Short mmCIF file of C-alpha atoms in Angstrom, two decimals:
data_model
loop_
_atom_site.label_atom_id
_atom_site.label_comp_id
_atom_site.label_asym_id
_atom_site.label_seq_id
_atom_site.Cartn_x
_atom_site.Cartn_y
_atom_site.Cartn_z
CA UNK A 106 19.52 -13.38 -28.48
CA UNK A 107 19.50 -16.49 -29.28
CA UNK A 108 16.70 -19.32 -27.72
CA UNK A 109 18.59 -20.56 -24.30
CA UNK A 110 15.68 -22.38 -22.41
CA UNK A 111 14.05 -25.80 -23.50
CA UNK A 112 13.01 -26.97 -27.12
CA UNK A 113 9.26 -26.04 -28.06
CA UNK A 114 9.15 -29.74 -27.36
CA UNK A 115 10.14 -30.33 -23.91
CA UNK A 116 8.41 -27.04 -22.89
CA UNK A 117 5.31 -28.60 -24.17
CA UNK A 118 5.34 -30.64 -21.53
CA UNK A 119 7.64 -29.29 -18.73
CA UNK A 120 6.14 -30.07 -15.63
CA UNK A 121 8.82 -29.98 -12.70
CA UNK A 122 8.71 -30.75 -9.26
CA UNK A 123 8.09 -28.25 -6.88
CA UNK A 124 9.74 -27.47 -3.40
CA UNK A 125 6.39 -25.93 -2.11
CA UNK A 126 5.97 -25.22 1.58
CA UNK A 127 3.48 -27.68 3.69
CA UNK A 128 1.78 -24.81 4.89
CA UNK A 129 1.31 -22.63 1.49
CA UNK A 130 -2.30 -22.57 1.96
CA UNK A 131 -2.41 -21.75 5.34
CA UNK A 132 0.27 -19.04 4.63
CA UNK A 133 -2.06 -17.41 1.84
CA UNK A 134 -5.01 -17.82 3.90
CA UNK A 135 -3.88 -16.64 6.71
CA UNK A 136 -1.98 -13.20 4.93
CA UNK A 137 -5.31 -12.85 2.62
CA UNK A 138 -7.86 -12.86 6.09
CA UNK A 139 -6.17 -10.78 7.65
CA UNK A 140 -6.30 -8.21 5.53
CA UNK A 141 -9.92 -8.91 4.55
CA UNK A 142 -11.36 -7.86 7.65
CA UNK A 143 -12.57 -4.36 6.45
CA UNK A 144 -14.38 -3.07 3.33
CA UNK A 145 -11.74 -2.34 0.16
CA UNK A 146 -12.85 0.31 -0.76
CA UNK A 147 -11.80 3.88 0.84
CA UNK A 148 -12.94 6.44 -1.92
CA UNK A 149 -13.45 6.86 -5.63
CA UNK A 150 -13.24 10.14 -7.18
CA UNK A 151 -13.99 11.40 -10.42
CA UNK A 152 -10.84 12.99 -12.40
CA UNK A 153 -10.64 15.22 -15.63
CA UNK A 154 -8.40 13.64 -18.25
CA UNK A 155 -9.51 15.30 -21.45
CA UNK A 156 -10.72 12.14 -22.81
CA UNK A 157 -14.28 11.97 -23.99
CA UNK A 158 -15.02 8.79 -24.40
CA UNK A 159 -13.98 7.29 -21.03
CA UNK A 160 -14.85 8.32 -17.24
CA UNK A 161 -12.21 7.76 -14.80
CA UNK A 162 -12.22 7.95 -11.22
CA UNK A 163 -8.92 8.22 -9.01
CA UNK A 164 -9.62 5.09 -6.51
CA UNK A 165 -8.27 4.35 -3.13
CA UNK A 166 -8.37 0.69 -1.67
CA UNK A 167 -7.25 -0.93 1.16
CA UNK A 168 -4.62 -3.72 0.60
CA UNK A 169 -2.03 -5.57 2.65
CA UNK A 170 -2.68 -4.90 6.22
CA UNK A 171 -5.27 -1.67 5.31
CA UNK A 172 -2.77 0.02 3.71
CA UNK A 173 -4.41 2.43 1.51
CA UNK A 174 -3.01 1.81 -2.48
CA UNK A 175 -4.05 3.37 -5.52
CA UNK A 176 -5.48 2.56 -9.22
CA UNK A 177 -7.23 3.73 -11.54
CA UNK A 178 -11.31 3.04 -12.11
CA UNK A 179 -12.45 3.80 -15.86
CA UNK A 180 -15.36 2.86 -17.53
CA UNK A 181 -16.74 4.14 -21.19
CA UNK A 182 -18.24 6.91 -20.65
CA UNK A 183 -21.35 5.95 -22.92
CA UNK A 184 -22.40 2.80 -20.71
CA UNK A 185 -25.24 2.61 -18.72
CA UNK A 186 -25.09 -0.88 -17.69
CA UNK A 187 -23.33 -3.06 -15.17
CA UNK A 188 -19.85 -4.22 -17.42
CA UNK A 189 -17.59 -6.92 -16.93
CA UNK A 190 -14.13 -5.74 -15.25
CA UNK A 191 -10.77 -5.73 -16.03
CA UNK A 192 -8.16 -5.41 -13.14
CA UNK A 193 -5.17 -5.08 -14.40
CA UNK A 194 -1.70 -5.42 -12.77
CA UNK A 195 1.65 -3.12 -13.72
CA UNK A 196 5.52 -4.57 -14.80
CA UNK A 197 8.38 -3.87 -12.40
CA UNK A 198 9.40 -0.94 -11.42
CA UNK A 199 6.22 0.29 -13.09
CA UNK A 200 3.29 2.19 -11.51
CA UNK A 201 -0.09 3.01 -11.96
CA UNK A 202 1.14 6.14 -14.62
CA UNK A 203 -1.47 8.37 -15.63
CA UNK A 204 -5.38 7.19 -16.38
CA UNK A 205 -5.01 7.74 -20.09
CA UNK A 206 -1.90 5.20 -20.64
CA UNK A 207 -3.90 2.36 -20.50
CA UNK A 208 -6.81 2.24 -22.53
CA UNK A 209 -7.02 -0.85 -24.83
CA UNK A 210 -9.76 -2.67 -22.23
CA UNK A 211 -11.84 0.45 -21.06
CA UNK A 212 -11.96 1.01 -25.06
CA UNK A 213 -13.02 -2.87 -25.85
CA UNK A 214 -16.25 -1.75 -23.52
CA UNK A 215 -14.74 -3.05 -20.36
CA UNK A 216 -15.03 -1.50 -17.07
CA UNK A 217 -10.82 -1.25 -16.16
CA UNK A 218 -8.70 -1.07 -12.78
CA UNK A 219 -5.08 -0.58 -13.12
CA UNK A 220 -3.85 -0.95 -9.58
CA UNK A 221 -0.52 0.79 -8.44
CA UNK A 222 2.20 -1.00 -7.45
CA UNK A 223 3.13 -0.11 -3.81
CA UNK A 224 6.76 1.18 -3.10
CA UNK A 225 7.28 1.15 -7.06
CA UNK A 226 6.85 3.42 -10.25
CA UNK A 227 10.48 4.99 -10.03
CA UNK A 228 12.01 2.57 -12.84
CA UNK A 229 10.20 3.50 -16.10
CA UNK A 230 6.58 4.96 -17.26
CA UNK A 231 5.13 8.06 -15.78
CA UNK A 232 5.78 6.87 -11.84
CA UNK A 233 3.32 5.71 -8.74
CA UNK A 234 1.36 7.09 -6.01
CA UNK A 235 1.50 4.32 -3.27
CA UNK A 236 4.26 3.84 -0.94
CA UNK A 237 5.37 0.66 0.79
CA UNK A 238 5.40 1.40 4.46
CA UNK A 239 6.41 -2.13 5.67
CA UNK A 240 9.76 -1.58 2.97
CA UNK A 241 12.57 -1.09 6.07
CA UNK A 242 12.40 -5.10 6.38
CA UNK A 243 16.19 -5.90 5.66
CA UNK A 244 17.35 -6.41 1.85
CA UNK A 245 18.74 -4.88 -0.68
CA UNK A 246 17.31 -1.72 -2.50
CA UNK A 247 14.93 -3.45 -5.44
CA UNK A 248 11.69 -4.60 -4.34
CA UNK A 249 12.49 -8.34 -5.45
CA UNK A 250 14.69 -8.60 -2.16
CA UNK A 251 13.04 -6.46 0.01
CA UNK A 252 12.15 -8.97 3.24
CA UNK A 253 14.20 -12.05 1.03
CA UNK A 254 14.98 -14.02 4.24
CA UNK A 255 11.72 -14.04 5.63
CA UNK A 256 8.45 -14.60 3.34
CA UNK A 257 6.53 -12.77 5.76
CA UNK A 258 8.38 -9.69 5.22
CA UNK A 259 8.72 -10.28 1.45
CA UNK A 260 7.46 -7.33 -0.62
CA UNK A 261 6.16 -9.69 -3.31
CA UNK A 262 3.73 -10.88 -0.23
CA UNK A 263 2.38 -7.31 0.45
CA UNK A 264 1.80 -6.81 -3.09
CA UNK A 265 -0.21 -10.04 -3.99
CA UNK A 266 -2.59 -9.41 -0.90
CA UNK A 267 -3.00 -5.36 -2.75
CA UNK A 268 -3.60 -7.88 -6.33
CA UNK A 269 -5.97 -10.05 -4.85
CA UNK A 270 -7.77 -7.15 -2.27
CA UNK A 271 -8.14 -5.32 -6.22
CA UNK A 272 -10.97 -7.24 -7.04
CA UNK A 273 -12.80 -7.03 -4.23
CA UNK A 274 -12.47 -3.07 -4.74
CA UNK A 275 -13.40 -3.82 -7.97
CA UNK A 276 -16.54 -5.18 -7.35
CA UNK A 277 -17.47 -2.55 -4.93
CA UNK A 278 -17.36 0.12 -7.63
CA UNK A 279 -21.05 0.99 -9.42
CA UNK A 280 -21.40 -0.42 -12.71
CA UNK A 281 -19.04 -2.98 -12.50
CA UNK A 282 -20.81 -6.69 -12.69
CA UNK A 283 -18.81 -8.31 -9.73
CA UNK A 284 -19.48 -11.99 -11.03
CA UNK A 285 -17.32 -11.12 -14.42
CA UNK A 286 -13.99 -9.88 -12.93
CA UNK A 287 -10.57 -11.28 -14.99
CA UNK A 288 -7.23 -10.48 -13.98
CA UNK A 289 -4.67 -9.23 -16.51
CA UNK A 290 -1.04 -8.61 -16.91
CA UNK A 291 2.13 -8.90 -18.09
CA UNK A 292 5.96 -9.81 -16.45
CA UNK A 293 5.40 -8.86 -13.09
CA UNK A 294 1.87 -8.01 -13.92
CA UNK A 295 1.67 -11.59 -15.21
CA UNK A 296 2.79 -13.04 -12.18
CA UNK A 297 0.49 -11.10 -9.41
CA UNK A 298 -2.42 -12.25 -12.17
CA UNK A 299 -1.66 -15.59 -11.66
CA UNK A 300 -1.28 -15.65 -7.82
CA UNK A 301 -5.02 -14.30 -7.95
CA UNK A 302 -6.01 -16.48 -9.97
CA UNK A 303 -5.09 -19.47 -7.54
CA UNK A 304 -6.26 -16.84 -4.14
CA UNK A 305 -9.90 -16.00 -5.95
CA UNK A 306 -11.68 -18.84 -6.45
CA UNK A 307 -14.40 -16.90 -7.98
CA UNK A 308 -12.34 -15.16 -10.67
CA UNK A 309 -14.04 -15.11 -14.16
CA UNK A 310 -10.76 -15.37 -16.42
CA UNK A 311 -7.14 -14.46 -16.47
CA UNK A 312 -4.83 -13.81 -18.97
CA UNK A 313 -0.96 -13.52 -18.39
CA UNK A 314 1.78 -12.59 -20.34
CA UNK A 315 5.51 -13.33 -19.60
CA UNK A 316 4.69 -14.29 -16.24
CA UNK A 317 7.38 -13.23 -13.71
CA UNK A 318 7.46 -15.48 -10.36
CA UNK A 319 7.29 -18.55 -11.96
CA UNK A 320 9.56 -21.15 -12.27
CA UNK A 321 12.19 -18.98 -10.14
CA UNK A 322 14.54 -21.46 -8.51
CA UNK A 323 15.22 -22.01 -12.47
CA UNK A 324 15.15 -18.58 -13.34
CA UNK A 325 18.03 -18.20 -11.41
CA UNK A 326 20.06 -20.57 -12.52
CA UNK A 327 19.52 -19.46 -16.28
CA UNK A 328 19.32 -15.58 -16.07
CA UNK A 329 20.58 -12.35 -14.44
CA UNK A 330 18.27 -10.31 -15.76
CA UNK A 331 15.92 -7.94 -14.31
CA UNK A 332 14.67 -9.10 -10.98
CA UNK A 333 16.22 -12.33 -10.91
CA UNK A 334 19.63 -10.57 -11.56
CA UNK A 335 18.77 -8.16 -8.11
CA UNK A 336 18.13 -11.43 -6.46
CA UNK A 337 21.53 -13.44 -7.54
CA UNK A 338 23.45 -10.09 -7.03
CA UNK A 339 22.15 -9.91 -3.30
CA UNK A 340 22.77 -13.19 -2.49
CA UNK A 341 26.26 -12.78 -4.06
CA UNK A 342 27.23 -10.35 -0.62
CA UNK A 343 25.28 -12.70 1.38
CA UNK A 344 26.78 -15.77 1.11
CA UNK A 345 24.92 -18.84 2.81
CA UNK A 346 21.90 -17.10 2.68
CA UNK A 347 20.59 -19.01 -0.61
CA UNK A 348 18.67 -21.72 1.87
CA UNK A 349 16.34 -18.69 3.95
CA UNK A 350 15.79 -16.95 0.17
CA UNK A 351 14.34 -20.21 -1.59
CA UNK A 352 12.17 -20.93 0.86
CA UNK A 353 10.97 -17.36 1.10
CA UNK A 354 10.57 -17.21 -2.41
CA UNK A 355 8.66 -21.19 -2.57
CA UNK A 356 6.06 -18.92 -1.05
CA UNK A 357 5.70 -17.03 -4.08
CA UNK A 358 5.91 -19.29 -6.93
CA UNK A 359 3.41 -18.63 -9.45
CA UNK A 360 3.45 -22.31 -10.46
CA UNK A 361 2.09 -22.88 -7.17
CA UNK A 362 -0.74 -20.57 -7.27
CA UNK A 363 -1.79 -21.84 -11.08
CA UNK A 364 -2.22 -25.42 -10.05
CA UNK A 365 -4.73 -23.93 -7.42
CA UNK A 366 -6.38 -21.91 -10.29
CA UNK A 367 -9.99 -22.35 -11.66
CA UNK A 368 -10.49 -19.35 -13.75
CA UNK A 369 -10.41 -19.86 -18.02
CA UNK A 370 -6.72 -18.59 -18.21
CA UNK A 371 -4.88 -16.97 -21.85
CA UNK A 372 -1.03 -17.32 -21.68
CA UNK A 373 1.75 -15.84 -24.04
CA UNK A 374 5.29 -16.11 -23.91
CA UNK A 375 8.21 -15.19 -26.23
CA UNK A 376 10.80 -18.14 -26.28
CA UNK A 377 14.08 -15.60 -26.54
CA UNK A 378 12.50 -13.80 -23.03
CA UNK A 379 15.71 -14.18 -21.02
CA UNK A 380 14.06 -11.40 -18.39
CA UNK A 381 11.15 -14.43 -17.93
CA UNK A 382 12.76 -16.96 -19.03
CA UNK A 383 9.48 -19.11 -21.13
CA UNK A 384 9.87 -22.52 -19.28
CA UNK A 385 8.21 -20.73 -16.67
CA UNK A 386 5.67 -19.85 -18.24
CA UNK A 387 5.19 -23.21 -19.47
CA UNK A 388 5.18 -24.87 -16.04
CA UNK A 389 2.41 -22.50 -14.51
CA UNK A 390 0.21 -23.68 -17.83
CA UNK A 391 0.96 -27.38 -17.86
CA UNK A 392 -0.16 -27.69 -13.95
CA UNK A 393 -2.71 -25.21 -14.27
CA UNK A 394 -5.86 -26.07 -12.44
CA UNK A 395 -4.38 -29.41 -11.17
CA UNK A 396 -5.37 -29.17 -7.47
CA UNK A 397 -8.74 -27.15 -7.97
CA UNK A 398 -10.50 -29.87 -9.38
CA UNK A 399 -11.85 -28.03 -12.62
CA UNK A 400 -11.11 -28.24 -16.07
CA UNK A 401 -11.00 -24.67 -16.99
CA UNK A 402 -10.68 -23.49 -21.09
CA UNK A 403 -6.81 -22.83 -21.47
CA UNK A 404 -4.39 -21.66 -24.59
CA UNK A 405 -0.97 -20.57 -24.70
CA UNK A 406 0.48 -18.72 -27.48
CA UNK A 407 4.43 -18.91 -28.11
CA UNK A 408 6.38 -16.39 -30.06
CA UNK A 409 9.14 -17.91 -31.16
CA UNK A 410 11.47 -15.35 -32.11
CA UNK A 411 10.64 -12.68 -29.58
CA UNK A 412 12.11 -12.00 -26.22
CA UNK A 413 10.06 -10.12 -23.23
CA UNK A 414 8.16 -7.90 -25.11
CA UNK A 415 6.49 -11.65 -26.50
CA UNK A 416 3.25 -11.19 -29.11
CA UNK A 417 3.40 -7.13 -28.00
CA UNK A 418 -0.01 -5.98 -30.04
CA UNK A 419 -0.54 -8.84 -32.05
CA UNK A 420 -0.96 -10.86 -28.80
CA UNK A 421 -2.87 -8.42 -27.66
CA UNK A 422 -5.47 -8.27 -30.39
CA UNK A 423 -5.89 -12.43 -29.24
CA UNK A 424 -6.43 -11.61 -25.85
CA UNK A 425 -9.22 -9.24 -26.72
CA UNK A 426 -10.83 -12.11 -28.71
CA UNK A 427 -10.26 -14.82 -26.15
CA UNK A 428 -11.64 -12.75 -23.72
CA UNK A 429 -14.83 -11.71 -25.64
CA UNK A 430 -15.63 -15.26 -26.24
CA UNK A 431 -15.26 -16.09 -22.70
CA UNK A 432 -17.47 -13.52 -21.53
CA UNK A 433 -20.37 -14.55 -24.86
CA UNK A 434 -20.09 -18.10 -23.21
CA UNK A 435 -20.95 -17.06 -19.73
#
């Protein structure tokens, strides 16, 4: 597939206008304290996975309204010292797997949560183990419209507040050291990073990877892939319903949630990713930080001739080194 989106030029310095809510912060606020009023953390217990090297507990949280949701807690098994954390959020469709999928940041030293995605896992990988029990809110089948005419109802909603509720759990685990916490992921993952990022203003770095949720009232217009394709297709049966969907989805805009950002923050993007489509991706790193007052360390890495799968391990093997500097600089 050929490149569709903007020149490497005018992505460099995309930087649109945004239809954001007056009340976005008092939304997020609002959403985030009221499911903030207990501890996170419900259990943590200790599960055989044949692996010698790491430990890894089966954890239980509480998210969006005290839901309970899943992840998994590993740490090398060899430490004896409070590590920085990696929480680490899942694609679409995507859940939590099992504990020995993931094991690229547990194995760079890190202590690692991979949360589950609540109501998902049935698309690809090895499934989930939290369900959505606020998903009867009406829309369409795929989690991307679930609650689309209402942002209250909007799954995307629940699941940031389980994102952000993550690190709290995360520093509530023993040997984790709660003042180094970054947020990772990719698509989806990517996106749910980001909206932390802007939510905890304490967060030590993120690092995102074909960000999903940003730039979406553009994503639309370009793409019918993947979750933006659920979204057109629903609102394709519901005609005149575009107006209540944009502003449910202004809510969610990772653009919006970067320019509240402080954190250090890594980006990749492949410029042939029609599922994300890269000005996006762009936007979210050319505002980044612009309302929080800092002047956080940020890089973005562009891979030209890839689609979503972007820098895949070579991008990876820069994130690990980003990362380790950030932490030596602490």
């Amino acid at each position: 597939m050929p490149a569709f989106d903007l020149s490497p030029t005018e992505l460099a310095r995309h930087r649109p206008d945004l239809d954001e809510p007056d009340d976005f912060d008092a939304f997020w606020r609002d959403t985030v304290v009221r499911s903030s009023a207990c501890e996170p953390l419900v259990s943590a217990h200790p599960v055989e996975t044949g692996l010698r090297l790491t430990r890894t507990w089966d954890v239980i949280f509480k998210g969006f309204g005290g839901d309970p949701v899943r992840a998994w807690f590993s740490r090398p098994a060899v430490a004896d010292r409070p590590l920085p954390a990696v929480v680490e959020y899942a694609g679409y469709g995507r859940g939590r797997g099992l504990p020995h999928e993931r094991l690229t940041w547990v194995t760079a030293g890190y202590a690692h949560l991979l949360m589950d995605n609540r109501g998902q896992g049935d698309q690809y990988g090895c499934g989930g183990d939290t369900p959505d029990p606020h998903a009867a809110a009406p829309g369409g089948p795929g989690p991307a419209v679930r609650g689309l005419l209402d942002p209250h109802d909007h799954h995307w909603r629940r699941l940031i507040t389980d994102a952000v509720r993550a690190v709290s759990a995360v520093r509530a685990l023993p040997g984790v050291d709660p003042g180094r916490v970054a947020a990772v992921g990719n698509s989806q993952g990517g996106g749910l990073a980001l909206a932390v990022a802007g939510l905890v203003q304490d967060l030590a770095a993120v690092l995102v990877s074909a960000p999903l949720l940003c730039g979406i009232r553009r994503a639309l217009d370009l793409t019918d892939a993947g979750p933006y394709g659920e979204i057109a297709a629903y609102l394709s049966v519901r005609r005149g319903a575009e107006n209540a969907a944009h502003r449910t989805l202004s809510y969610l805009e990772g653009i919006s949630f970067a320019r509240r950002a402080h954190a250090p923050a890594h980006f990749g993007v492949g410029l042939r990713d029609t599922v994300c489509p890269p000005s996006g991706a762009y936007a979210a790193f050319n505002r980044y930080a612009e309302l929080s007052g800092a002047e956080p360390r940020k890089e973005i890495h562009a891979y030209p001739f890839n689609g979503h799968e972007g820098g895949d391990a070579v991008h990876v093997r820069r994130q690990l080194a980003w990362l380790a500097g950030v932490w030596a600089s602490d």
